[in-house]
Amino acid sequence: MIMPAEKDLRAVLARFAQARIEHDVLPTGRTSRALEDATYTLCVITGSRTAEQALRAADALLDQYTAGRAGLRQEDETLAA
């Protein structure tokens, strides 16, 4: 799987969350379509088949991004010493 850019993943997660909230508050045909579209996009970007799998995959990717930034900071500190 190609790893999505962090900003793209966060944007898709935000879009999914917004669609989920709007659909839960006042379900309409429009909110249902928006949620289906956001869910599809999230699944595609994470290489998953269901929303639940996609959310778990997104969490794992975000953990990787965080770990990568922590590793870079440690390297910067080592070089500065």
mmCIF file of C-alpha atoms in Angstrom:
data_model
loop_
_atom_site.group_PDB
_atom_site.id
_atom_site.type_symbol
_atom_site.label_atom_id
_atom_site.label_comp_id
_atom_site.label_asym_id
_atom_site.label_seq_id
_atom_site.Cartn_x
_atom_site.Cartn_y
_atom_site.Cartn_z
ATOM 1 C CA MET A 1 0.000 0.000 0.000
ATOM 2 C CA ILE A 2 1.198 3.477 -0.807
ATOM 3 C CA MET A 3 1.328 5.553 2.351
ATOM 4 C CA PRO A 4 -0.795 8.699 2.089
ATOM 5 C CA ALA A 5 0.611 12.046 3.116
ATOM 6 C CA GLU A 6 -0.275 12.873 6.701
ATOM 7 C CA LYS A 7 -2.132 16.053 5.753
ATOM 8 C CA ASP A 8 -4.219 14.148 3.188
ATOM 9 C CA LEU A 9 -5.093 11.441 5.711
ATOM 10 C CA ARG A 10 -6.070 14.040 8.301
ATOM 11 C CA ALA A 11 -8.223 15.873 5.751
ATOM 12 C CA VAL A 12 -10.051 12.663 4.812
ATOM 13 C CA LEU A 13 -10.568 11.799 8.488
ATOM 14 C CA ALA A 14 -11.985 15.264 9.144
ATOM 15 C CA ARG A 15 -14.318 14.943 6.164
ATOM 16 C CA PHE A 16 -15.470 11.525 7.381
ATOM 17 C CA ALA A 17 -16.051 12.825 10.919
ATOM 18 C CA GLN A 18 -18.042 15.814 9.662
ATOM 19 C CA ALA A 19 -20.178 13.618 7.403
ATOM 20 C CA ARG A 20 -20.766 11.146 10.239
ATOM 21 C CA ILE A 21 -21.839 13.902 12.635
ATOM 22 C CA GLU A 22 -24.149 15.562 10.113
ATOM 23 C CA HIS A 23 -25.745 12.235 9.237
ATOM 24 C CA ASP A 24 -26.191 11.270 12.899
ATOM 25 C CA VAL A 25 -27.759 14.632 13.787
ATOM 26 C CA LEU A 26 -30.190 14.866 10.876
ATOM 27 C CA PRO A 27 -30.113 11.972 8.419
ATOM 28 C CA THR A 28 -31.171 12.896 4.906
ATOM 29 C CA GLY A 29 -30.408 11.608 1.443
ATOM 30 C CA ARG A 30 -27.709 14.263 1.098
ATOM 31 C CA THR A 31 -26.015 13.354 4.389
ATOM 32 C CA SER A 32 -26.222 9.662 3.543
ATOM 33 C CA ARG A 33 -24.497 10.231 0.188
ATOM 34 C CA ALA A 34 -21.866 12.465 1.806
ATOM 35 C CA LEU A 35 -21.154 9.798 4.430
ATOM 36 C CA GLU A 36 -20.936 7.057 1.800
ATOM 37 C CA ASP A 37 -18.534 9.169 -0.263
ATOM 38 C CA ALA A 38 -16.359 10.040 2.743
ATOM 39 C CA THR A 39 -16.323 6.397 3.858
ATOM 40 C CA TYR A 40 -15.325 5.244 0.371
ATOM 41 C CA THR A 41 -12.500 7.800 0.225
ATOM 42 C CA LEU A 42 -11.251 6.796 3.683
ATOM 43 C CA CYS A 43 -11.293 3.131 2.694
ATOM 44 C CA VAL A 44 -9.395 3.816 -0.531
ATOM 45 C CA ILE A 45 -6.733 5.987 1.107
ATOM 46 C CA THR A 46 -6.101 3.361 3.826
ATOM 47 C CA GLY A 47 -6.493 0.289 1.613
ATOM 48 C CA SER A 48 -9.378 -1.034 3.725
ATOM 49 C CA ARG A 49 -12.744 -2.629 3.006
ATOM 50 C CA THR A 50 -14.870 -1.241 5.853
ATOM 51 C CA ALA A 51 -15.059 2.010 7.796
ATOM 52 C CA GLU A 52 -13.990 0.220 10.983
ATOM 53 C CA GLN A 53 -10.911 -1.238 9.299
ATOM 54 C CA ALA A 54 -10.134 2.126 7.704
ATOM 55 C CA LEU A 55 -10.297 3.932 11.042
ATOM 56 C CA ARG A 56 -7.973 1.368 12.643
ATOM 57 C CA ALA A 57 -5.578 1.678 9.692
ATOM 58 C CA ALA A 58 -5.694 5.486 9.916
ATOM 59 C CA ASP A 59 -4.850 5.315 13.627
ATOM 60 C CA ALA A 60 -1.891 3.056 12.864
ATOM 61 C CA LEU A 61 -0.677 5.421 10.137
ATOM 62 C CA LEU A 62 -0.967 8.417 12.449
ATOM 63 C CA ASP A 63 1.071 6.509 15.050
ATOM 64 C CA GLN A 64 3.743 5.898 12.389
ATOM 65 C CA TYR A 65 3.838 9.586 11.499
ATOM 66 C CA THR A 66 4.228 10.506 15.168
ATOM 67 C CA ALA A 67 6.983 7.935 15.677
ATOM 68 C CA GLY A 68 8.764 9.206 12.577
ATOM 69 C CA ARG A 69 8.730 12.771 13.870
ATOM 70 C CA ALA A 70 10.052 11.635 17.262
ATOM 71 C CA GLY A 71 12.901 9.791 15.509
ATOM 72 C CA LEU A 72 13.790 12.889 13.484
ATOM 73 C CA ARG A 73 13.899 15.056 16.597
ATOM 74 C CA GLN A 74 16.210 12.539 18.302
ATOM 75 C CA GLU A 75 18.534 12.579 15.267
ATOM 76 C CA ASP A 76 18.583 16.405 15.330
ATOM 77 C CA GLU A 77 19.559 16.363 19.005
ATOM 78 C CA THR A 78 22.341 13.836 18.339
ATOM 79 C CA LEU A 79 23.732 15.928 15.506
ATOM 80 C CA ALA A 80 23.658 19.056 17.665
ATOM 81 C CA ALA A 81 25.729 17.421 20.403
#
